[in-house]
Amino acid sequence: MNKAVVVFSGGQDSTTCLIQALAEFDEVHCITFDYNQRHQEEIDVAKKLAASLGATSHKIMDVGLLNELAASSLTRDNIEVSHELQENGLPNTFVPGRNILFLTLAGIFAYQLGANTVITGVCETDFSGYPDCRDDFVKAMNSALVQGMDKPLDIKTPLMWLNKAETWALADKYSKLDVVREETLTCYNGVIGSGCGDCPACTLRQRGLDDYLAEKKAVMASLDSKTA
């Protein structure tokens, strides 16, 4: 039985990864993390999408301890989401340690299920500058988990080298463009679908969609060349 665990937030990227995984694996198990984030609606969105798309199981994990330790505009209501970078060069939406924790727990979940693949929607090509979305980081985490659990594990990052337009094309390739466009939650202010239209996440998402819709054939060809 070919099994995979998808780190699933219900946003554009993780939903696209789930859609692809469902076509490639016999069993696909989702794991969603509740860290008392700013937009709690994403938990409900993730539940609905995992069920409607046909995930084998969906685990919601309470990791509120992350909220205690990591101060960010996504973990504190009194910190407004900013378009400006902080002194350290990172957006104030960066949650330090988030993907370290998420990939560790997803790896443990995969161990429990007998799955050798963990899939995450992180991307280094068209992203917000988070250090824990970079390819080098994922490879380091993969190595640590394999050594620490003495078990084969492959952390797959299908979107790592895709731009946002190509990510939209990937959803369209599986005939799920409308699902991703209308039912996912990417917005930092918790607005489903097109979002608030102002926050950095919405800006990045909309720009990618506009680029894809303007040049569908060219973007799809670029996607195919990268995934061949």
mmCIF file of C-alpha atoms in Angstrom:
data_model
loop_
_atom_site.group_PDB
_atom_site.id
_atom_site.type_symbol
_atom_site.label_atom_id
_atom_site.label_comp_id
_atom_site.label_asym_id
_atom_site.label_seq_id
_atom_site.Cartn_x
_atom_site.Cartn_y
_atom_site.Cartn_z
ATOM 1 C CA MET A 1 0.000 0.000 0.000
ATOM 2 C CA ASN A 2 1.489 3.305 -1.166
ATOM 3 C CA LYS A 3 0.753 5.849 1.582
ATOM 4 C CA ALA A 4 1.462 9.569 1.993
ATOM 5 C CA VAL A 5 0.907 12.204 4.664
ATOM 6 C CA VAL A 6 0.067 15.728 3.487
ATOM 7 C CA VAL A 7 0.756 18.701 5.761
ATOM 8 C CA PHE A 8 -2.573 20.380 5.151
ATOM 9 C CA SER A 9 -3.703 23.918 5.980
ATOM 10 C CA GLY A 10 -6.581 24.252 3.524
ATOM 11 C CA GLY A 11 -4.739 26.962 1.603
ATOM 12 C CA GLN A 12 -3.985 27.073 -2.115
ATOM 13 C CA ASP A 13 -0.627 25.346 -1.920
ATOM 14 C CA SER A 14 -1.421 22.470 0.421
ATOM 15 C CA THR A 15 -4.756 21.831 -1.302
ATOM 16 C CA THR A 16 -3.011 21.597 -4.674
ATOM 17 C CA CYS A 17 -0.535 19.154 -3.135
ATOM 18 C CA LEU A 18 -3.425 17.092 -1.735
ATOM 19 C CA ILE A 19 -5.152 16.989 -5.125
ATOM 20 C CA GLN A 20 -1.978 15.721 -6.774
ATOM 21 C CA ALA A 21 -1.257 13.206 -3.997
ATOM 22 C CA LEU A 22 -4.746 11.704 -4.269
ATOM 23 C CA ALA A 23 -3.980 10.864 -7.902
ATOM 24 C CA GLU A 24 -0.609 9.310 -7.082
ATOM 25 C CA PHE A 25 -1.009 7.388 -3.807
ATOM 26 C CA ASP A 26 -3.280 4.559 -2.618
ATOM 27 C CA GLU A 27 -3.839 6.274 0.728
ATOM 28 C CA VAL A 28 -3.475 9.967 1.520
ATOM 29 C CA HIS A 29 -3.682 11.080 5.148
ATOM 30 C CA CYS A 30 -3.895 14.773 6.047
ATOM 31 C CA ILE A 31 -2.500 16.387 9.163
ATOM 32 C CA THR A 32 -3.552 19.927 10.132
ATOM 33 C CA PHE A 33 -2.048 21.933 12.980
ATOM 34 C CA ASP A 34 -4.060 24.164 15.279
ATOM 35 C CA TYR A 35 -1.671 26.641 16.873
ATOM 36 C CA ASN A 36 -4.321 29.232 17.745
ATOM 37 C CA GLN A 37 -3.432 31.047 14.543
ATOM 38 C CA ARG A 38 -4.922 34.385 13.592
ATOM 39 C CA HIS A 39 -7.343 32.863 11.089
ATOM 40 C CA GLN A 40 -8.908 29.911 12.914
ATOM 41 C CA GLU A 41 -11.287 29.515 9.971
ATOM 42 C CA GLU A 42 -8.535 27.586 8.198
ATOM 43 C CA ILE A 43 -9.166 24.585 10.468
ATOM 44 C CA ASP A 44 -12.799 24.354 9.324
ATOM 45 C CA VAL A 45 -11.791 24.896 5.693
ATOM 46 C CA ALA A 46 -9.192 22.126 5.958
ATOM 47 C CA LYS A 47 -11.757 19.729 7.437
ATOM 48 C CA LYS A 48 -14.244 20.393 4.647
ATOM 49 C CA LEU A 49 -11.692 20.087 1.861
ATOM 50 C CA ALA A 50 -10.062 16.921 3.193
ATOM 51 C CA ALA A 51 -13.492 15.282 3.359
ATOM 52 C CA SER A 52 -14.798 16.529 0.004
ATOM 53 C CA LEU A 53 -11.594 15.675 -1.883
ATOM 54 C CA GLY A 54 -11.462 12.182 -0.406
ATOM 55 C CA ALA A 55 -8.519 11.991 1.996
ATOM 56 C CA THR A 56 -8.237 8.617 3.729
ATOM 57 C CA SER A 57 -8.025 10.304 7.144
ATOM 58 C CA HIS A 58 -7.573 13.759 8.601
ATOM 59 C CA LYS A 59 -5.823 14.419 11.896
ATOM 60 C CA ILE A 60 -6.140 17.794 13.646
ATOM 61 C CA MET A 61 -3.303 18.350 16.106
ATOM 62 C CA ASP A 62 -3.341 20.892 18.920
ATOM 63 C CA VAL A 63 0.060 22.572 18.950
ATOM 64 C CA GLY A 64 -0.892 25.645 20.957
ATOM 65 C CA LEU A 65 2.535 25.582 22.569
ATOM 66 C CA LEU A 66 3.876 27.090 19.349
ATOM 67 C CA ASN A 67 1.657 30.120 19.914
ATOM 68 C CA GLU A 68 3.156 30.599 23.366
ATOM 69 C CA LEU A 69 6.709 30.640 22.056
ATOM 70 C CA ALA A 70 6.472 32.285 18.636
ATOM 71 C CA ALA A 71 5.352 35.895 18.475
ATOM 72 C CA SER A 72 4.104 36.832 15.001
ATOM 73 C CA SER A 73 1.218 38.662 13.378
ATOM 74 C CA LEU A 74 -0.253 35.187 12.751
ATOM 75 C CA THR A 75 -0.129 34.299 16.450
ATOM 76 C CA ARG A 76 -0.940 37.657 18.073
ATOM 77 C CA ASP A 77 -4.148 39.610 17.460
ATOM 78 C CA ASN A 78 -2.462 42.829 18.599
ATOM 79 C CA ILE A 79 0.173 42.646 15.840
ATOM 80 C CA GLU A 80 -1.186 43.848 12.503
ATOM 81 C CA VAL A 81 -0.138 42.057 9.332
ATOM 82 C CA SER A 82 2.427 44.327 7.702
ATOM 83 C CA HIS A 83 3.583 44.727 4.107
ATOM 84 C CA GLU A 84 6.974 45.907 5.379
ATOM 85 C CA LEU A 85 9.862 43.655 6.321
ATOM 86 C CA GLN A 86 11.168 43.596 9.876
ATOM 87 C CA GLU A 87 14.735 44.537 10.848
ATOM 88 C CA ASN A 88 15.743 40.895 10.381
ATOM 89 C CA GLY A 89 14.570 41.024 6.757
ATOM 90 C CA LEU A 90 11.581 38.737 7.328
ATOM 91 C CA PRO A 91 7.837 39.502 7.146
ATOM 92 C CA ASN A 92 6.075 39.801 10.499
ATOM 93 C CA THR A 93 3.890 36.850 9.428
ATOM 94 C CA PHE A 94 6.884 34.534 9.880
ATOM 95 C CA VAL A 95 6.269 32.053 12.710
ATOM 96 C CA PRO A 96 9.707 30.879 13.886
ATOM 97 C CA GLY A 97 10.009 27.124 14.162
ATOM 98 C CA ARG A 98 6.629 26.413 12.566
ATOM 99 C CA ASN A 99 7.782 24.104 9.795
ATOM 100 C CA ILE A 100 10.392 22.505 12.039
ATOM 101 C CA LEU A 101 7.569 21.442 14.342
ATOM 102 C CA PHE A 102 5.087 20.603 11.577
ATOM 103 C CA LEU A 103 7.464 18.385 9.602
ATOM 104 C CA THR A 104 8.660 16.645 12.760
ATOM 105 C CA LEU A 105 5.099 15.794 13.802
ATOM 106 C CA ALA A 106 4.123 14.838 10.248
ATOM 107 C CA GLY A 107 7.115 12.498 10.153
ATOM 108 C CA ILE A 108 6.027 10.857 13.411
ATOM 109 C CA PHE A 109 2.484 10.516 12.042
ATOM 110 C CA ALA A 110 3.876 8.902 8.873
ATOM 111 C CA TYR A 111 5.893 6.481 11.028
ATOM 112 C CA GLN A 112 2.728 5.513 12.892
ATOM 113 C CA LEU A 113 0.833 4.930 9.636
ATOM 114 C CA GLY A 114 3.602 3.053 7.861
ATOM 115 C CA ALA A 115 3.896 5.810 5.254
ATOM 116 C CA ASN A 116 7.250 6.640 3.690
ATOM 117 C CA THR A 117 6.242 9.981 2.160
ATOM 118 C CA VAL A 118 5.423 13.355 3.708
ATOM 119 C CA ILE A 119 4.217 16.069 1.319
ATOM 120 C CA THR A 120 4.369 19.765 2.082
ATOM 121 C CA GLY A 121 3.449 22.756 -0.083
ATOM 122 C CA VAL A 122 6.435 24.943 0.718
ATOM 123 C CA CYS A 123 7.972 26.862 -2.178
ATOM 124 C CA GLU A 124 11.199 28.798 -2.678
ATOM 125 C CA THR A 125 10.364 30.268 -6.093
ATOM 126 C CA ASP A 126 7.369 32.525 -5.413
ATOM 127 C CA PHE A 127 7.177 32.909 -1.640
ATOM 128 C CA SER A 128 7.149 35.285 1.318
ATOM 129 C CA GLY A 129 10.815 34.826 2.214
ATOM 130 C CA TYR A 130 10.331 32.397 5.101
ATOM 131 C CA PRO A 131 13.607 30.514 5.778
ATOM 132 C CA ASP A 132 11.694 27.333 6.668
ATOM 133 C CA CYS A 133 10.253 27.137 3.140
ATOM 134 C CA ARG A 134 13.638 26.747 1.471
ATOM 135 C CA ASP A 135 14.858 23.576 -0.207
ATOM 136 C CA ASP A 136 18.012 23.380 1.931
ATOM 137 C CA PHE A 137 15.915 23.468 5.093
ATOM 138 C CA VAL A 138 13.585 20.695 3.904
ATOM 139 C CA LYS A 139 16.532 18.486 2.945
ATOM 140 C CA ALA A 140 18.094 19.043 6.377
ATOM 141 C CA MET A 141 14.817 18.157 8.121
ATOM 142 C CA ASN A 142 14.444 15.073 5.936
ATOM 143 C CA SER A 143 17.923 13.895 6.901
ATOM 144 C CA ALA A 144 17.309 14.531 10.608
ATOM 145 C CA LEU A 145 14.021 12.588 10.603
ATOM 146 C CA VAL A 146 15.516 9.617 8.767
ATOM 147 C CA GLN A 147 18.425 9.494 11.196
ATOM 148 C CA GLY A 148 16.298 10.123 14.274
ATOM 149 C CA MET A 149 13.657 7.475 13.505
ATOM 150 C CA ASP A 150 15.873 5.046 11.575
ATOM 151 C CA LYS A 151 13.223 4.669 8.916
ATOM 152 C CA PRO A 152 13.033 5.586 5.223
ATOM 153 C CA LEU A 153 11.167 8.861 4.716
ATOM 154 C CA ASP A 154 10.907 11.176 1.740
ATOM 155 C CA ILE A 155 9.687 14.738 2.262
ATOM 156 C CA LYS A 156 8.278 15.755 -1.105
ATOM 157 C CA THR A 157 7.853 19.419 -2.064
ATOM 158 C CA PRO A 158 5.945 19.412 -5.388
ATOM 159 C CA LEU A 159 5.726 23.213 -5.504
ATOM 160 C CA MET A 160 9.311 24.045 -4.501
ATOM 161 C CA TRP A 161 10.426 25.269 -7.921
ATOM 162 C CA LEU A 162 7.039 26.381 -9.286
ATOM 163 C CA ASN A 163 5.916 29.990 -9.413
ATOM 164 C CA LYS A 164 2.371 30.830 -8.339
ATOM 165 C CA ALA A 165 1.058 30.812 -11.921
ATOM 166 C CA GLU A 166 2.405 27.277 -12.369
ATOM 167 C CA THR A 167 0.814 26.217 -9.084
ATOM 168 C CA TRP A 168 -2.546 27.371 -10.447
ATOM 169 C CA ALA A 169 -1.803 25.427 -13.626
ATOM 170 C CA LEU A 170 -1.127 22.300 -11.560
ATOM 171 C CA ALA A 171 -4.574 22.550 -9.952
ATOM 172 C CA ASP A 172 -6.094 23.053 -13.396
ATOM 173 C CA LYS A 173 -4.226 20.017 -14.721
ATOM 174 C CA TYR A 174 -6.241 17.908 -12.273
ATOM 175 C CA SER A 175 -9.475 19.778 -13.163
ATOM 176 C CA LYS A 176 -9.646 21.385 -9.734
ATOM 177 C CA LEU A 177 -8.925 25.032 -10.521
ATOM 178 C CA ASP A 178 -12.356 26.206 -9.346
ATOM 179 C CA VAL A 179 -12.104 24.221 -6.100
ATOM 180 C CA VAL A 180 -8.760 25.834 -5.261
ATOM 181 C CA ARG A 181 -9.955 29.246 -6.404
ATOM 182 C CA GLU A 182 -13.238 29.279 -4.481
ATOM 183 C CA GLU A 183 -12.887 26.953 -1.486
ATOM 184 C CA THR A 184 -9.350 27.385 -0.140
ATOM 185 C CA LEU A 185 -8.187 29.856 2.488
ATOM 186 C CA THR A 186 -4.859 31.577 1.852
ATOM 187 C CA CYS A 187 -5.713 35.045 3.189
ATOM 188 C CA TYR A 188 -3.960 36.196 6.367
ATOM 189 C CA ASN A 189 -7.231 37.870 7.388
ATOM 190 C CA GLY A 190 -9.265 34.677 7.117
ATOM 191 C CA VAL A 191 -11.321 35.424 3.977
ATOM 192 C CA ILE A 192 -12.042 32.301 1.914
ATOM 193 C CA GLY A 193 -11.514 32.267 -1.860
ATOM 194 C CA SER A 194 -10.196 35.491 -3.352
ATOM 195 C CA GLY A 195 -9.458 36.781 0.149
ATOM 196 C CA CYS A 196 -9.227 40.319 1.457
ATOM 197 C CA GLY A 197 -7.273 41.458 -1.590
ATOM 198 C CA ASP A 198 -4.800 43.431 0.503
ATOM 199 C CA CYS A 199 -2.588 41.170 2.622
ATOM 200 C CA PRO A 200 0.703 39.817 1.197
ATOM 201 C CA ALA A 201 -0.718 36.294 0.809
ATOM 202 C CA CYS A 202 -3.669 37.538 -1.244
ATOM 203 C CA THR A 203 -1.433 39.715 -3.410
ATOM 204 C CA LEU A 204 0.868 36.793 -4.236
ATOM 205 C CA ARG A 205 -2.044 34.445 -4.906
ATOM 206 C CA GLN A 206 -3.953 36.890 -7.156
ATOM 207 C CA ARG A 207 -0.892 37.853 -9.151
ATOM 208 C CA GLY A 208 -0.228 34.194 -9.885
ATOM 209 C CA LEU A 209 -3.826 33.579 -10.929
ATOM 210 C CA ASP A 210 -3.839 36.625 -13.204
ATOM 211 C CA ASP A 211 -0.589 35.467 -14.815
ATOM 212 C CA TYR A 212 -1.965 31.976 -15.386
ATOM 213 C CA LEU A 213 -5.295 33.110 -16.835
ATOM 214 C CA ALA A 214 -3.514 35.541 -19.171
ATOM 215 C CA GLU A 215 -1.131 32.927 -20.603
ATOM 216 C CA LYS A 216 -2.631 29.496 -19.899
ATOM 217 C CA LYS A 217 -0.871 27.558 -22.646
ATOM 218 C CA ALA A 218 2.541 29.048 -21.947
ATOM 219 C CA VAL A 219 2.272 28.537 -18.193
ATOM 220 C CA MET A 220 1.035 24.960 -18.595
ATOM 221 C CA ALA A 221 3.937 24.242 -20.952
ATOM 222 C CA SER A 222 6.348 25.651 -18.382
ATOM 223 C CA LEU A 223 4.762 23.484 -15.685
ATOM 224 C CA ASP A 224 5.053 20.390 -17.872
ATOM 225 C CA SER A 225 8.713 21.095 -18.575
ATOM 226 C CA LYS A 226 9.446 21.353 -14.834
ATOM 227 C CA THR A 227 7.477 18.235 -13.862
ATOM 228 C CA ALA A 228 8.365 15.957 -16.772
#
